[in-house]
Short mmCIF file of C-alpha atoms and ligand atoms in Angstrom, two decimals:
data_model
loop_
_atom_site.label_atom_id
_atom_site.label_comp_id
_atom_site.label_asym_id
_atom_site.label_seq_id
_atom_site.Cartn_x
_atom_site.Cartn_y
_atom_site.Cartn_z
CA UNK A 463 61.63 117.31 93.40
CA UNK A 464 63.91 114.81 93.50
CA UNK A 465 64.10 111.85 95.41
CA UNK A 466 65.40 112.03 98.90
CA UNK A 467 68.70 109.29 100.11
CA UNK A 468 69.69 109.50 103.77
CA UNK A 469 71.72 106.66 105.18
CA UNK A 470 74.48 106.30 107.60
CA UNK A 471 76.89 104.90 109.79
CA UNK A 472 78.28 104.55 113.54
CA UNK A 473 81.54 105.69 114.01
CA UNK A 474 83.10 102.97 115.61
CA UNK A 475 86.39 102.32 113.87
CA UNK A 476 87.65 102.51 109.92
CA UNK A 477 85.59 101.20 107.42
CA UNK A 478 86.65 97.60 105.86
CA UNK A 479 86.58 96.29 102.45
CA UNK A 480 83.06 94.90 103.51
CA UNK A 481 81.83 97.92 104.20
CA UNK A 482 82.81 99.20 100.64
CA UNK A 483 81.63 96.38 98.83
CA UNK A 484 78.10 96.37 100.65
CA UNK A 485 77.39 100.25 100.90
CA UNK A 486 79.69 102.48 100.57
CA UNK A 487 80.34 101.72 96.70
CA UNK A 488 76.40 101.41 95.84
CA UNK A 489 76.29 105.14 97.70
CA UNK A 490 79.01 106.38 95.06
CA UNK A 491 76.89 104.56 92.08
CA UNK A 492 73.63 106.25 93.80
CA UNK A 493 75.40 110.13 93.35
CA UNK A 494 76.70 109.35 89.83
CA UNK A 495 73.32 108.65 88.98
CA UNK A 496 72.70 112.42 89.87
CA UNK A 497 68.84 111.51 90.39
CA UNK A 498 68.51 112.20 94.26
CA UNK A 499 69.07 114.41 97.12
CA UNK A 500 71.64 112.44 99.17
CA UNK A 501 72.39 112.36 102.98
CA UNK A 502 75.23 110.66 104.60
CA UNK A 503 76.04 111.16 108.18
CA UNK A 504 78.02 109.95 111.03
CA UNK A 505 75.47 107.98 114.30
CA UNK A 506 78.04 109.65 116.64
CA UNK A 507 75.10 109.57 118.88
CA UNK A 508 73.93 105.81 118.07
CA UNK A 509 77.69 104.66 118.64
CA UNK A 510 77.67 106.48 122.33
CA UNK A 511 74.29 103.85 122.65
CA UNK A 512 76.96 101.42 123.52
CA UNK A 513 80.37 102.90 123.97
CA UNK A 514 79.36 105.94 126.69
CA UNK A 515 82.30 104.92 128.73
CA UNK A 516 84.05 104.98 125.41
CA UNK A 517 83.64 108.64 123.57
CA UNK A 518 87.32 109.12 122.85
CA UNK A 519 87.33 106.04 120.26
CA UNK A 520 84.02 107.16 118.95
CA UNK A 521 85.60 110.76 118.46
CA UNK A 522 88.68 109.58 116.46
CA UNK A 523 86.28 107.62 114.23
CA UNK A 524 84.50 110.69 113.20
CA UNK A 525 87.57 111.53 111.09
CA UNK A 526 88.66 108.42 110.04
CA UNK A 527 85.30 107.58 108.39
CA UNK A 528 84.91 110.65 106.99
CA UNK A 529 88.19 110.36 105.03
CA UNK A 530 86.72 106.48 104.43
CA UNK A 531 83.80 108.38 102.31
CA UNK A 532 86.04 110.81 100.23
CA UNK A 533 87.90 108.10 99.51
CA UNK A 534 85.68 106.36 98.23
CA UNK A 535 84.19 109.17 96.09
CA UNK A 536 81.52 110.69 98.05
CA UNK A 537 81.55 114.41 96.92
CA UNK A 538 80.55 117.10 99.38
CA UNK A 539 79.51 118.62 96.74
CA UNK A 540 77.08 116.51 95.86
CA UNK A 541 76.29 115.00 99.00
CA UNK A 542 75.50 116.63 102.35
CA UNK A 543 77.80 114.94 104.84
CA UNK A 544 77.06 115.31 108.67
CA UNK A 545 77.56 114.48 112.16
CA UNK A 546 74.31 113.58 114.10
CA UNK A 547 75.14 114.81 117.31
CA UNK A 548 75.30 118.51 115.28
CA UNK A 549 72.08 118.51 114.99
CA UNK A 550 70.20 118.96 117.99
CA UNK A 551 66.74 118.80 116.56
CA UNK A 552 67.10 114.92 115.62
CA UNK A 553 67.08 114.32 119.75
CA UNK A 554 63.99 116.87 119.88
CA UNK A 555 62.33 114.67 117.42
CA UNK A 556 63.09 111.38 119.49
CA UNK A 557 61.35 112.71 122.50
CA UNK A 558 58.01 113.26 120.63
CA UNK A 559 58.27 110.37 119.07
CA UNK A 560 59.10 107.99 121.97
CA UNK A 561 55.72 108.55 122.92
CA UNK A 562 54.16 106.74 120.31
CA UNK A 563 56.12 103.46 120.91
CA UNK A 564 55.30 101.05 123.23
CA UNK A 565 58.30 99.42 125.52
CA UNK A 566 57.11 96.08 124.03
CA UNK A 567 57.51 96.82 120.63
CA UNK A 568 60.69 97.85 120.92
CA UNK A 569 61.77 94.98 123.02
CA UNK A 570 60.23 92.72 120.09
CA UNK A 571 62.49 94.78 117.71
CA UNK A 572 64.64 91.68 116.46
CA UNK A 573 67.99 93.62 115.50
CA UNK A 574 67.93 94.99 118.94
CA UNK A 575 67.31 91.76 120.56
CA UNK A 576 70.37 90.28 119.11
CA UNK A 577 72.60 93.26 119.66
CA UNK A 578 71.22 93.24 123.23
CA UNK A 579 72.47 89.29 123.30
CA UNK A 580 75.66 89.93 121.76
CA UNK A 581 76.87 92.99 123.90
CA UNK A 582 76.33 91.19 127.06
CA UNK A 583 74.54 94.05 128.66
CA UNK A 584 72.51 91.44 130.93
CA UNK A 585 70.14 92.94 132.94
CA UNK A 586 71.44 96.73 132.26
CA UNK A 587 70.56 97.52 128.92
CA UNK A 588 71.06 101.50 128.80
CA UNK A 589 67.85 102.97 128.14
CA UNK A 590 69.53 104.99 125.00
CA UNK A 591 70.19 101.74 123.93
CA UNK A 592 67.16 99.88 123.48
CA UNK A 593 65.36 103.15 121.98
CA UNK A 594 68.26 104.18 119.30
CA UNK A 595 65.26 102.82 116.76
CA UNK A 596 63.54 105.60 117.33
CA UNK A 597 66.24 107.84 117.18
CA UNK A 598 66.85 106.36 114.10
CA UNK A 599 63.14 107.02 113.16
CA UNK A 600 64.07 110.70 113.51
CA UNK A 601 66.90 110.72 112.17
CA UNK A 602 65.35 109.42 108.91
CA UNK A 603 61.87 111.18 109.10
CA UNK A 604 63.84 114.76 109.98
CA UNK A 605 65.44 114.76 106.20
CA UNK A 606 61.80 113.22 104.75
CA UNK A 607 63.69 110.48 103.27
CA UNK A 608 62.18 108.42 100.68
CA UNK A 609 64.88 106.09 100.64
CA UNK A 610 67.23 104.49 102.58
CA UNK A 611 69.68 101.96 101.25
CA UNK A 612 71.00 99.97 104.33
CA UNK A 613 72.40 95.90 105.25
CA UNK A 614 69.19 93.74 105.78
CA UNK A 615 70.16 93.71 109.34
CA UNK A 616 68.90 97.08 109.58
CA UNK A 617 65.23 96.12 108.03
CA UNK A 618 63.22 96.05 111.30
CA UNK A 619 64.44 99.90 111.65
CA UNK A 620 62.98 100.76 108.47
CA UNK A 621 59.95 98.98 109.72
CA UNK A 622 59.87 101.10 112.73
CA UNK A 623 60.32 103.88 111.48
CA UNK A 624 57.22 103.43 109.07
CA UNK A 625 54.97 102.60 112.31
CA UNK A 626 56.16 105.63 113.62
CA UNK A 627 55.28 107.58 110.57
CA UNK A 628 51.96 106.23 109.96
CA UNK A 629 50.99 106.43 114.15
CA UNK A 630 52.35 110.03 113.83
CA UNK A 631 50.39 111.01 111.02
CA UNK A 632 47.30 109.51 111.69
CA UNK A 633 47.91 110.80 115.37
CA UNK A 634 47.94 114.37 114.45
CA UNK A 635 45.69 114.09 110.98
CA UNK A 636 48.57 115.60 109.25
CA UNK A 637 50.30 114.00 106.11
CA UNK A 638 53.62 115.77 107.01
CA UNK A 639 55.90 112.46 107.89
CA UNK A 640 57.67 110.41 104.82
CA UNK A 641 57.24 106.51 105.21
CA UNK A 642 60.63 105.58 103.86
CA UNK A 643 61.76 102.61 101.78
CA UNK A 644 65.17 100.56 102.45
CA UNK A 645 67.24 99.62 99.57
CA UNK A 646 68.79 96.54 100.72
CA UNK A 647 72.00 94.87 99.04
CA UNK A 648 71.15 92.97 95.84
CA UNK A 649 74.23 90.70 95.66
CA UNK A 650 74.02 87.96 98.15
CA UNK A 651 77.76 87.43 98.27
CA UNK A 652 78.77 91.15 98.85
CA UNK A 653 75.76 91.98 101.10
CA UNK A 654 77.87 90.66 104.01
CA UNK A 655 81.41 89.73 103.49
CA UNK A 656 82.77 87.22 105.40
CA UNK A 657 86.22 88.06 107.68
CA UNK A 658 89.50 86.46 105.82
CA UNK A 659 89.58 84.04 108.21
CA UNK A 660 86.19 82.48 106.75
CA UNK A 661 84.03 84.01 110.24
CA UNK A 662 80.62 85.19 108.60
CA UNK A 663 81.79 88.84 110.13
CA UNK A 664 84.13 90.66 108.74
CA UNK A 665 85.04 93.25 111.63
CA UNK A 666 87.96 95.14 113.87
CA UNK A 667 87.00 92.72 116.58
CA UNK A 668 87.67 89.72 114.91
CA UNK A 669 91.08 91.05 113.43
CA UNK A 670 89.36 89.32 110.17
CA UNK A 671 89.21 92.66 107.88
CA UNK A 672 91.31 94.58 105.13
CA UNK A 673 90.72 98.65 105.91
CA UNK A 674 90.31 100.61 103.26
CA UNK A 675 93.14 102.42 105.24
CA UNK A 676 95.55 99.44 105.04
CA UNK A 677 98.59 100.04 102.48
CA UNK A 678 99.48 97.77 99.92
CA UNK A 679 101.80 95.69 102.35
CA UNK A 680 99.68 94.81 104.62
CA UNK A 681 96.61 94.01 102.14
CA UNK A 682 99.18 91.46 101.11
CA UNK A 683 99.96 89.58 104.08
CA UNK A 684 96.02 89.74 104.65
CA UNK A 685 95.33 88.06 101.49
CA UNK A 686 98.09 85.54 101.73
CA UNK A 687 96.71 84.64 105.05
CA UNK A 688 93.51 84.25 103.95
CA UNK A 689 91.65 81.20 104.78
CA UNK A 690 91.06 78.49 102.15
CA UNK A 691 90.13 75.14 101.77
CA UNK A 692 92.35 73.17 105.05
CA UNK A 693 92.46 69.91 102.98
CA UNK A 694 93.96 71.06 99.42
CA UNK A 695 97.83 70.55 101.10
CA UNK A 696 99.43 69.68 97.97
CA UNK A 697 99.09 71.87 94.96
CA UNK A 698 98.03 68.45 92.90
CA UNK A 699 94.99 67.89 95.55
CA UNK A 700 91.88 68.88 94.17
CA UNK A 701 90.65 71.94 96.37
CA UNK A 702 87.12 73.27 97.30
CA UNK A 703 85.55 76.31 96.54
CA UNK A 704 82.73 76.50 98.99
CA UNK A 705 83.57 78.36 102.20
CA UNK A 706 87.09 79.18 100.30
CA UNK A 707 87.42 82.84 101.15
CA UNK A 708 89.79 83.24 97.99
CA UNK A 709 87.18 82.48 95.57
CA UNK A 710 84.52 84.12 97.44
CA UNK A 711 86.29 87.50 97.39
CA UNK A 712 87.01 86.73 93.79
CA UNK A 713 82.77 87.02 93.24
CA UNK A 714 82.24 89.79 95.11
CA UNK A 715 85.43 91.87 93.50
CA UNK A 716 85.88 90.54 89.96
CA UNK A 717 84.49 92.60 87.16
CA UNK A 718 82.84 91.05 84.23
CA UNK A 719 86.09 90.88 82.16
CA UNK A 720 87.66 88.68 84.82
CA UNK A 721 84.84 86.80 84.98
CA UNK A 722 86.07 84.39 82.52
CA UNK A 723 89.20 83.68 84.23
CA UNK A 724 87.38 83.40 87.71
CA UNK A 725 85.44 80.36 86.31
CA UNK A 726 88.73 78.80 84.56
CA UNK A 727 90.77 78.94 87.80
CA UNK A 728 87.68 77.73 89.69
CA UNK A 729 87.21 74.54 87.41
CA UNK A 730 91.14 74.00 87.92
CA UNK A 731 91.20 74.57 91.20
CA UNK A 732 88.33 71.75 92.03
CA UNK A 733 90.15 69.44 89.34
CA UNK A 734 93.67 69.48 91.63
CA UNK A 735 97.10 71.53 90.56
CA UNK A 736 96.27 75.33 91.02
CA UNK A 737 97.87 76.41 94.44
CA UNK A 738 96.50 78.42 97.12
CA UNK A 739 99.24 81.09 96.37
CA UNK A 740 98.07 81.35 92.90
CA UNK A 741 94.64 82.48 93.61
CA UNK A 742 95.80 84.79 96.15
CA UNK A 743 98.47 86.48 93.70
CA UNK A 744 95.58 86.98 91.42
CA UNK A 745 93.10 88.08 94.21
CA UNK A 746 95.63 90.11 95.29
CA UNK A 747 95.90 92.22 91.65
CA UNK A 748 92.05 92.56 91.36
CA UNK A 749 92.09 93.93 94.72
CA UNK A 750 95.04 96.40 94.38
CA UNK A 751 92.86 97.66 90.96
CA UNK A 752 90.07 98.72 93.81
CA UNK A 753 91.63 99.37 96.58
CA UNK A 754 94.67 101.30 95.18
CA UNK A 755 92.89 104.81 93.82
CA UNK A 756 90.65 104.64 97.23
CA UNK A 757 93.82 104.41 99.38
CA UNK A 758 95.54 107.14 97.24
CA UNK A 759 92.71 109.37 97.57
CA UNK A 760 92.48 108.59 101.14
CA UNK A 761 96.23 109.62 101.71
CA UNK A 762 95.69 112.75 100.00
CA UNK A 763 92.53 113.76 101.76
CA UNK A 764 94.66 112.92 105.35
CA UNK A 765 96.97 115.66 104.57
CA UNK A 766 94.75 118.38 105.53
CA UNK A 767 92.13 116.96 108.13
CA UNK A 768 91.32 120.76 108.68
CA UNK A 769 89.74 120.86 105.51
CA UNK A 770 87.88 117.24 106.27
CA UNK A 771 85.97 119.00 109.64
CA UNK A 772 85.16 121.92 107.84
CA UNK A 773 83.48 119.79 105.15
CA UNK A 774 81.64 117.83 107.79
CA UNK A 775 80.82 121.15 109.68
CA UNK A 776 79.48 122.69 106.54
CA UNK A 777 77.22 119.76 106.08
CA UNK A 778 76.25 119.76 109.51
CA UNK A 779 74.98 123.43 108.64
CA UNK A 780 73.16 122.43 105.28
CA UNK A 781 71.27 119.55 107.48
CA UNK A 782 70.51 121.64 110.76
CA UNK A 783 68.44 123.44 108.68
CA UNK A 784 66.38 120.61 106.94
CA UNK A 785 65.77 119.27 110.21
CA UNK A 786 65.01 121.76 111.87
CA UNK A 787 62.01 122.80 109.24
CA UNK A 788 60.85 119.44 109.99
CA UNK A 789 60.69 120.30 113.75
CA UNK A 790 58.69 123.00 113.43
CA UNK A 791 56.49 121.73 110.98
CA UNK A 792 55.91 118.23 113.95
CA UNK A 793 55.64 120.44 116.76
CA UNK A 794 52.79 122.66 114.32
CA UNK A 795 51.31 119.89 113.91
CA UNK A 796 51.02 118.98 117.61
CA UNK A 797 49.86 122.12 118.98
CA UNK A 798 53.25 123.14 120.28
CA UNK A 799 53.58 126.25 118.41
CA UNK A 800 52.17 128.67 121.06
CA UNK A 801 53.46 132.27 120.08
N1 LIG B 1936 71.90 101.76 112.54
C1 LIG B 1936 72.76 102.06 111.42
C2 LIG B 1936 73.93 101.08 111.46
O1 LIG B 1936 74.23 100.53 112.49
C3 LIG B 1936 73.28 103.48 111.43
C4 LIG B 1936 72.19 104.50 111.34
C5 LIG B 1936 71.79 105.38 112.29
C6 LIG B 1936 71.36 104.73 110.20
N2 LIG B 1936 70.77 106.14 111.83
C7 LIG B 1936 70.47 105.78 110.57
C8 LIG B 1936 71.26 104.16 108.94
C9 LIG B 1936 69.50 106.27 109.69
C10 LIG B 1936 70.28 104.66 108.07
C11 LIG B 1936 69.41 105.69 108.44
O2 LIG B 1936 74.56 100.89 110.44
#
């Protein structure tokens, strides 16, 4: 049998260039390679953890993400694409589960700690909130996935999830649970893009990102906004290329034939007369090379969002049923098959 994938994402807004760069692109590699089962799904679920007041925005998302993966090249065909909240069994899951993890450990949970810190909930975290690891432990333990590629921000989930696996397993003397693996990015400078304006975060927020979404105008003005080196003023001055966005998107996005050119224009750059609007012009064509067959796709996929939810509802199918053999086979294993 072949190797089981399952990752996914919140549906909180349209995915960025850093999103493509640091998942979405390795996902498409991952399928080519033909070698694995895959699962990709929508956290509708984990993004109501902290936008309940919020659903509409996490509802519009839904679409807009999906159409983010075709565009990218995620094939329904080859990969089952769902929405979490479809799948009733995953919150099944979480209840038997939550009773295996202490309150401490998941206050110790570092990821959550700084989420926690950075959403300001102060003394009224939402209870969904602070146990969307476990959650998370079903979600990935309800597909048996092996592996899960996901940012390194998401590594104390993995962790979790294999306490919860072992504890369950040893629990119930049954060998039924999968501890999973995370594949975590291998290149440093694309496993978390900066924003444009040189902000370590590239997010909606922050008004710092280029959507896969945006058209070729706007990607433009982005770029030629972008933020460089403040004291290269004159084109003769020589320029830095630490913390200059320009060259740092050049990294992550030039191919090995450019790589040639990168280092020539880098050299010339630090040695004083190659302008800021040079670099961008030529960031700007090696981006258009990426971005342009991912917007047209994108565009094409947006004329019929009919046919987008019934590709997400037939995936929804295709997973209901792998988790819910998983269900039955946890709650056999507990004792709670009683007729
Ligand atoms: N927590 C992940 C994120 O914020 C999304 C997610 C939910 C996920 N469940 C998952 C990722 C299961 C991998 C596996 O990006």
């Amino acid at each position: 049998m072949k190797p089981i994938i399952l990752t996914g994402d919140r549906p909180t807004g349209k995915l960025h260039i850093g999103h493509y760069v640091g998942s979405l692109k390795n996902r498409v590699l991952l399928q080519q390679e033909g070698n694995y089962q895959m699962f990709v799904f929508l956290a509708d679920q984990q993004a109501l953890t902290d936008h309940a007041k919020n659903p509409q925005k996490v509802r519009e998302s839904i679409g807009q993400v999906a159409l983010d993966y075709l565009a990218a090249g995620l094939d329904p065909e080859q990969v089952t694409i769902f929405i979490q909240s479809q799948i009733p069994e995953l919150a099944e899951l979480t209840m038997y589960y939550m009773n295996l993890v202490s309150l401490a450990r998941l206050e110790r949970n570092p990821t959550v700690k700084t989420e926690i810190a950075q959403k300001g909930f102060g003394e009224s975290i939402p209870t969904g909130f602070l146990v969307y690891p476990i959650a998370q432990a079903a979600d990935i333990t309800a597909f048996k996935a092996n592996l899960v590629p996901v940012g390194t921000d998401q590594k104390p989930m993995i962790e979790q999830t294999r306490e919860i696996v072992r504890s369950f397993n040893h629990a119930y003397q049954t060998d039924i649970l999968v501890e999973p693996e995370g594949i975590y990015p291998t290149n440093e400078a694309a496993g978390r893009l900066p924003g444009l304006d040189g902000n370590a975060k590239m997010s909606k927020s922050l008004n710092n990102g280029i959507f896969l979404a945006d058209d070729m105008d706007t990607v433009q003005k982005k770029v030629m906004s972008m933020y460089t080196d403040p004291n290269h003023i004159r084109v003769e001055d020589p320029g830095q290329i630490e913390g200059n966005m320009v060259f740092h998107y050049l990294d992550v996005f030039g191919r090995e034939e450019d790589a040639q050119t990168i280092a020539e224009m880098k050299e010339h750059y630090q040695r004083g007369g190659l302008g800021d609007v040079k670099t961008k012009r030529y960031l700007l064509e090696i981006l258009d090379r990426e971005l342009t067959p991912i917007r047209e796709r994108r565009l094409e996929y947006a004329k019929d969002m009919g046919q987008v939810y019934r590709m997400l509802e037939k995936g929804s199918q295709v997973a209901r049923e792998k988790a819910a053999q998983t269900l039955s086979e946890v709650k056999a294993a507990m004792g709670l098959n009683y007729f």
